[in-house]
mmCIF file of C-alpha atoms in Angstrom:
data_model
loop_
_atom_site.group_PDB
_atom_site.id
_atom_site.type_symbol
_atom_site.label_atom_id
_atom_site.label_comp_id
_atom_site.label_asym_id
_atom_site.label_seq_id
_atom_site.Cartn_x
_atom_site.Cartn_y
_atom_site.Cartn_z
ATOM 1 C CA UNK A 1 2.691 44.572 142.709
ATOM 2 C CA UNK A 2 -0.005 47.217 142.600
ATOM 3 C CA UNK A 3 1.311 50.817 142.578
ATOM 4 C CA UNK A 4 0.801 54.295 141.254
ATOM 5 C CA UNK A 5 3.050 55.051 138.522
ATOM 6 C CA UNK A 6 4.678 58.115 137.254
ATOM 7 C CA UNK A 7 3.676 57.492 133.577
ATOM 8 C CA UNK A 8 0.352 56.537 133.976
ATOM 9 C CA UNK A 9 0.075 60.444 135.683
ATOM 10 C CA UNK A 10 1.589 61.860 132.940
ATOM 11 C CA UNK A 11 -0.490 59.512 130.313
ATOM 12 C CA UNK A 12 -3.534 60.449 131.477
ATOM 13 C CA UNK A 13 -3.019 64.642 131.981
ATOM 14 C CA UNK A 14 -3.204 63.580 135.452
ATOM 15 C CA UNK A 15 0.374 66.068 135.871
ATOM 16 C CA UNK A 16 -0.207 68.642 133.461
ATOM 17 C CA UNK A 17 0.181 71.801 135.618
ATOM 18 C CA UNK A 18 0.866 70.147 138.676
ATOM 19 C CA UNK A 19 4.271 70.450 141.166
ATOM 20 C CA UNK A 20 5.836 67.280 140.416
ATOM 21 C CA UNK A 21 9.065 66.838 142.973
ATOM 22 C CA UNK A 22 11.491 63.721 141.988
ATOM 23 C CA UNK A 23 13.834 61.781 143.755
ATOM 24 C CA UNK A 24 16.127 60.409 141.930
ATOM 25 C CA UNK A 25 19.586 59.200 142.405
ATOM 26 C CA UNK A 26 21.838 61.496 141.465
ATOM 27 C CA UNK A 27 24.965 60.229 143.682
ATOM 28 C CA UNK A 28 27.886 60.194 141.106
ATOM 29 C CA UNK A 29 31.552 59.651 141.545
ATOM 30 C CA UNK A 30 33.516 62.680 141.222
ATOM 31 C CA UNK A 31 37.383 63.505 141.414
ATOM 32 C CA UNK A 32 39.386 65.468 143.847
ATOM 33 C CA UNK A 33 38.922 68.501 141.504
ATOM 34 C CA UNK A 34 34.979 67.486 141.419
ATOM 35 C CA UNK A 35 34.401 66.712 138.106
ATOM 36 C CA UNK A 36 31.902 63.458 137.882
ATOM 37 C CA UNK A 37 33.630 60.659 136.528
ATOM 38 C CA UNK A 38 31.229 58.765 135.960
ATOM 39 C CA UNK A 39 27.451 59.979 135.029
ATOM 40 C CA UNK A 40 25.479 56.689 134.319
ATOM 41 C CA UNK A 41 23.045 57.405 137.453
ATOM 42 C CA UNK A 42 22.652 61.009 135.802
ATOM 43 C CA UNK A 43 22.070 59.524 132.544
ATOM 44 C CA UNK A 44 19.244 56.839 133.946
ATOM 45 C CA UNK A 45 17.519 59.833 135.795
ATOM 46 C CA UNK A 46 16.748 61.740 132.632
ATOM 47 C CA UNK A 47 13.481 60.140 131.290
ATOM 48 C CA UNK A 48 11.998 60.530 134.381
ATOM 49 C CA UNK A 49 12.566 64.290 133.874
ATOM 50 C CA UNK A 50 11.962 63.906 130.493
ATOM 51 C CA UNK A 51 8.229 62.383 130.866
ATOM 52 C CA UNK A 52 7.351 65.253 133.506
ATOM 53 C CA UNK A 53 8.783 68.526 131.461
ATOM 54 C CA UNK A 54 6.868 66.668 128.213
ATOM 55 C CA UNK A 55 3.411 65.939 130.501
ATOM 56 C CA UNK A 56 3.348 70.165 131.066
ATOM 57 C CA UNK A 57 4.747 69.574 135.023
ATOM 58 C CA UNK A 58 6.573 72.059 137.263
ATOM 59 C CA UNK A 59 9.650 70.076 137.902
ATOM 60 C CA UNK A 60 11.691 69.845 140.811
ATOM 61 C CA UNK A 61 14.175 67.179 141.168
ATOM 62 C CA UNK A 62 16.626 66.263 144.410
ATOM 63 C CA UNK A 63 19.458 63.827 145.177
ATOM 64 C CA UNK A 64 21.705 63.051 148.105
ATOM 65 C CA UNK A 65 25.691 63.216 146.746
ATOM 66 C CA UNK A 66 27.894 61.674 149.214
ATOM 67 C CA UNK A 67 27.678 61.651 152.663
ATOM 68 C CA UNK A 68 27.393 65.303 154.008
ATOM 69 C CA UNK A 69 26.905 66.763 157.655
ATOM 70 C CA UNK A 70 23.528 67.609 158.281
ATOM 71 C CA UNK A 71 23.289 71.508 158.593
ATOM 72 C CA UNK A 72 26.476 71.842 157.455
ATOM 73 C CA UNK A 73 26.775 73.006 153.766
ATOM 74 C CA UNK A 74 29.886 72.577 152.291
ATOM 75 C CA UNK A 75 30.793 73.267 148.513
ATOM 76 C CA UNK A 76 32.275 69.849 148.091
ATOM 77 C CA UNK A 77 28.568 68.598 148.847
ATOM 78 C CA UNK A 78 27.382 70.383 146.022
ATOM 79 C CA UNK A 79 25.119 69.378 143.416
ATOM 80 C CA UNK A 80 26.485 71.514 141.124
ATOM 81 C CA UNK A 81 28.411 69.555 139.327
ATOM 82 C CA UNK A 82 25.559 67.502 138.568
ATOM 83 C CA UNK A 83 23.324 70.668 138.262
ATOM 84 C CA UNK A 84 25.848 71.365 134.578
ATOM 85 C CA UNK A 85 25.743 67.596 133.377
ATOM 86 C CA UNK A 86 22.247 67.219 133.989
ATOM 87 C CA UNK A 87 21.764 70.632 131.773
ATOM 88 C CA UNK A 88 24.471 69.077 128.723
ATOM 89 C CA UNK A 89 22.043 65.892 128.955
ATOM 90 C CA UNK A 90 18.639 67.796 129.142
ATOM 91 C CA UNK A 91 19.599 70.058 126.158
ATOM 92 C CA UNK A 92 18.223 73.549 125.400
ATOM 93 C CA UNK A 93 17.623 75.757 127.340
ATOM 94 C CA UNK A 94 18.985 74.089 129.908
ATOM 95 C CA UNK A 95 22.549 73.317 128.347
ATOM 96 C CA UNK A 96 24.141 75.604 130.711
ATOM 97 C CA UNK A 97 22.916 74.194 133.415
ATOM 98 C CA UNK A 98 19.757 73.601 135.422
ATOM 99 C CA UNK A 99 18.877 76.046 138.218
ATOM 100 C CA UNK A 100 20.272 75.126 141.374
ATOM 101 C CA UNK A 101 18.403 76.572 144.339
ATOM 102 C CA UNK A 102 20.079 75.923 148.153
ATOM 103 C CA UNK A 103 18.007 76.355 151.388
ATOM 104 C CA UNK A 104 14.775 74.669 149.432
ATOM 105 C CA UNK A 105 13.034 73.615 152.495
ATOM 106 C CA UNK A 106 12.500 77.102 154.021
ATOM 107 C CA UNK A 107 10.165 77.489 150.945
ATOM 108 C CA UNK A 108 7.778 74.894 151.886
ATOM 109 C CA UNK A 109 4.379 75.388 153.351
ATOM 110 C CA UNK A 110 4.998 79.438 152.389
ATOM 111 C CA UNK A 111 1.518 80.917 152.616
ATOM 112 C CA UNK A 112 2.209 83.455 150.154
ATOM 113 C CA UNK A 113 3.884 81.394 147.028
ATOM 114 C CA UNK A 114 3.499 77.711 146.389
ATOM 115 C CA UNK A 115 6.631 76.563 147.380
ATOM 116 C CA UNK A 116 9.774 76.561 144.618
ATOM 117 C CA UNK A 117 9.614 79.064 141.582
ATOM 118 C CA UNK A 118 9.729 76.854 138.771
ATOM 119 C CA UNK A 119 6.887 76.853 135.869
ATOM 120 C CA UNK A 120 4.829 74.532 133.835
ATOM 121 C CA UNK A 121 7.302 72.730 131.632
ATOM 122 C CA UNK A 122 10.242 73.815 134.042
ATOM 123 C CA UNK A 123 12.721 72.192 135.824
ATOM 124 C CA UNK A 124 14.973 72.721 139.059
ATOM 125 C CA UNK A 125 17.435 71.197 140.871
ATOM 126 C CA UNK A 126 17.330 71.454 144.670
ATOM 127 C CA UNK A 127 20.804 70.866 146.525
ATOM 128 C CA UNK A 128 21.721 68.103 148.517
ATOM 129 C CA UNK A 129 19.045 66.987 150.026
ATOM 130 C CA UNK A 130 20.771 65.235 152.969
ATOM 131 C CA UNK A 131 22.244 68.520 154.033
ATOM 132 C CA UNK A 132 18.500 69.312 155.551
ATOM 133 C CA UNK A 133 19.016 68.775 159.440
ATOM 134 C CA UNK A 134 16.639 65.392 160.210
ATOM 135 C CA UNK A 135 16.638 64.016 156.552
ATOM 136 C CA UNK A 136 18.085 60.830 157.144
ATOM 137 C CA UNK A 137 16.371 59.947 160.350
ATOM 138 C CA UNK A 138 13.047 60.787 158.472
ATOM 139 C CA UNK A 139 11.874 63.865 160.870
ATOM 140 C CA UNK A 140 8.263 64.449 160.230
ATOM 141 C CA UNK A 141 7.796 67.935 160.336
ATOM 142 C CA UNK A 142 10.952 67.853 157.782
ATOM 143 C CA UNK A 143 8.486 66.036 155.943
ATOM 144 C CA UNK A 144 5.665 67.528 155.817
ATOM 145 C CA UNK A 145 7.770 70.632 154.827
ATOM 146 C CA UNK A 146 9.167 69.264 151.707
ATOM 147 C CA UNK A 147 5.782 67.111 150.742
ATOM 148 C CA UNK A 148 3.762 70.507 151.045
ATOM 149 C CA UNK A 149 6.009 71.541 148.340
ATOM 150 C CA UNK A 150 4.397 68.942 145.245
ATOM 151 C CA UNK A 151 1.325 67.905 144.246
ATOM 152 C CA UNK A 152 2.895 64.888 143.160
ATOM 153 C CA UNK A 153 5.924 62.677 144.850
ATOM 154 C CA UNK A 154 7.610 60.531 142.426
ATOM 155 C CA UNK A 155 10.187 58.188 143.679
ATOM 156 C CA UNK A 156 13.187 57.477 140.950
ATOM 157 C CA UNK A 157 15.739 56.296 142.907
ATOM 158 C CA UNK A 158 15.936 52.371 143.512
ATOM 159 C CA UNK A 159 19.213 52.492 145.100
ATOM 160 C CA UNK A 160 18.114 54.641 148.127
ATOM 161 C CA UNK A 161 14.815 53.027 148.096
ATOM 162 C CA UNK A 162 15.205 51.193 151.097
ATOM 163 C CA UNK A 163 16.083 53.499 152.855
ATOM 164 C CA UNK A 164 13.460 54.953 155.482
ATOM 165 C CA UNK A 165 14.832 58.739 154.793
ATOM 166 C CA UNK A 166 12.668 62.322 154.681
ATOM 167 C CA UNK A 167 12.767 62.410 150.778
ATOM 168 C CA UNK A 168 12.884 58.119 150.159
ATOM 169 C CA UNK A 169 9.955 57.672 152.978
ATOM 170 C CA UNK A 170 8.799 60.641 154.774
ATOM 171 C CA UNK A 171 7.398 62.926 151.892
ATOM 172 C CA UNK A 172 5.297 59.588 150.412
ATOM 173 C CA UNK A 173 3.554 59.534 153.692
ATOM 174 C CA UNK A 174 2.181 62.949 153.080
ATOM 175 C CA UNK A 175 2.315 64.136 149.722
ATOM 176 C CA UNK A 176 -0.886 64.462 147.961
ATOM 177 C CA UNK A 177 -0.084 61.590 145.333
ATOM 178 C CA UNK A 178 2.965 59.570 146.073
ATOM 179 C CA UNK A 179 3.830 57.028 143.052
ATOM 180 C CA UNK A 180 6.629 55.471 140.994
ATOM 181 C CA UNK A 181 8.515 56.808 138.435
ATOM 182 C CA UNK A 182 10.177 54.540 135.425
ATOM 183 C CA UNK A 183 13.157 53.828 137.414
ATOM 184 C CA UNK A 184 11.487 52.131 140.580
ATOM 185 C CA UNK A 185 8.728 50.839 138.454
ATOM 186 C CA UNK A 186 11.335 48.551 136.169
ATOM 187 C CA UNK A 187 13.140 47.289 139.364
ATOM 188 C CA UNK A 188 8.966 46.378 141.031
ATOM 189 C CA UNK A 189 8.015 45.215 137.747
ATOM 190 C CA UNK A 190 11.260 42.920 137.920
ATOM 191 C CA UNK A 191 10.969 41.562 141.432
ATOM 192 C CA UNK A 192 7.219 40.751 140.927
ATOM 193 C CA UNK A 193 8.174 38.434 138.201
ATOM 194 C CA UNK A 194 11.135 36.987 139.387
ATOM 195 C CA UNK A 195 9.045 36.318 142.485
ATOM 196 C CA UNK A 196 5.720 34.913 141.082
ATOM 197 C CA UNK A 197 6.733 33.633 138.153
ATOM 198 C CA UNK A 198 10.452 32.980 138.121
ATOM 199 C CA UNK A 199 12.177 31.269 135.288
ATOM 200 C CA UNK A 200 13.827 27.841 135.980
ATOM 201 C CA UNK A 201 16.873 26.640 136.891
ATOM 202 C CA UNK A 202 17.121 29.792 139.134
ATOM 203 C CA UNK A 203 19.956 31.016 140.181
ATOM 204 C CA UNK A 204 20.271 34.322 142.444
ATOM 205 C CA UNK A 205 23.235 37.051 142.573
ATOM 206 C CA UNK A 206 23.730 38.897 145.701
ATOM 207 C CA UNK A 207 26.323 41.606 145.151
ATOM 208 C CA UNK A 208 26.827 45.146 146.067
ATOM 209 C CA UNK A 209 29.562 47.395 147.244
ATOM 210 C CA UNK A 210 29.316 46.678 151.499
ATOM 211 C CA UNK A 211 29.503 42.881 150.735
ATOM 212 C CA UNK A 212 29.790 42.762 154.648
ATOM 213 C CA UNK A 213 26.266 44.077 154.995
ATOM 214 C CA UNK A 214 24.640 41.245 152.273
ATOM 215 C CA UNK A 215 26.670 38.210 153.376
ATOM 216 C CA UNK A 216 28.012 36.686 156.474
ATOM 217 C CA UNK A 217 31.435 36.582 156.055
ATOM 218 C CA UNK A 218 33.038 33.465 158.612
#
């Protein structure tokens, strides 16, 4: 399958300079006190980052955690738990944590700064991003908001790929460059062979956590 990738960008100075905004899947399981108990989607996400801070990008990165009310902030919907573990995993100077900036959208399209304050060789969290009202039924002028924001769209997060969503659908529809990053690009990559060249005997696995949404059940 033919598609723009994330590390051919960054190969080819393509992203040096440039506002580089990531989705990535960020949606970890966390406790009733809210500490993540489990940080293996946090983990995958980090060479993504990694390959844009290293290619000289302005770096801004959102996830949807759990399933919040749109419009409705609430601190249990918080990336901020993420926002600490993503700075322990990033390292210096970012051990602390990475800057987590709420109300994002109302940034975008401002005529007077270009969008988020984050520099070259920077990176930012922005919070939840299914708190923005019209996210997940892919509102285009939510959108165009958020895509006026990057130079580049990179898509890291396979699991909500599917999903026809402002930040999984709408922004690739406008952003200047929309492409792949490593995450997205391994699971494509994948498919493409399984599909035109599979190996033999074949045998196919269809699993996932709504079984009732995969398989009939009689």
């Amino acid at each position: 399958m033919n598609v723009i990738r994330f590390s051919d960008l960054c190969a080819n100075g393509s992203a040096k300079g440039k506002r580089v905004f990531i989705r990535a899947d960020l949606n970890v399981p966390q406790d009733d006190a809210g500490n993540i108990t489990e940080d293996t989607r946090i983990r995958a996400s980090v060479p993504c980052i990694q390959m844009a801070l290293a290619a000289g990008a302005a770096v801004m990165v959102t996830s949807h955690l759990g399933r919040p009310t749109e419009g409705v902030f609430k601190p249990e919907d918080s990336l901020a738990p993420v926002a600490r573990r993503l700075g322990e995993l990033l390292g210096h100077p970012y051990q602390n944590g990475v800057p987590l900036i709420a109300n994002w959208v109302d940034s975008a399209g401002n005529a007077d700064v270009a969008g988020i304050t984050v520099a070259p060789g920077q990176v930012v969290l922005l919070e939840n991003c299914r708190i923005n009202k019209g996210e997940k039924k892919n509102n285009e002028d939510l959108a165009r908001k958020m895509a006026a924001l990057c130079d580049i769209y990179v898509n890291d997060a396979f699991g909500t790929a599917h999903r026809a969503e402002g930040t999984t659908y709408g922004m690739a529809q406008f952003a200047p460059i929309a492409c792949a990053g490593p995450l997205l690009a391994a699971e494509i990559d994948a498919i493409g062979k399984a599909l035109a060249a599979p190996k033999r005997p074949l045998v196919a696995i269809v699993a996932g956590s709504k079984v009732s949404t995969k398989l009939t059940i009689l």
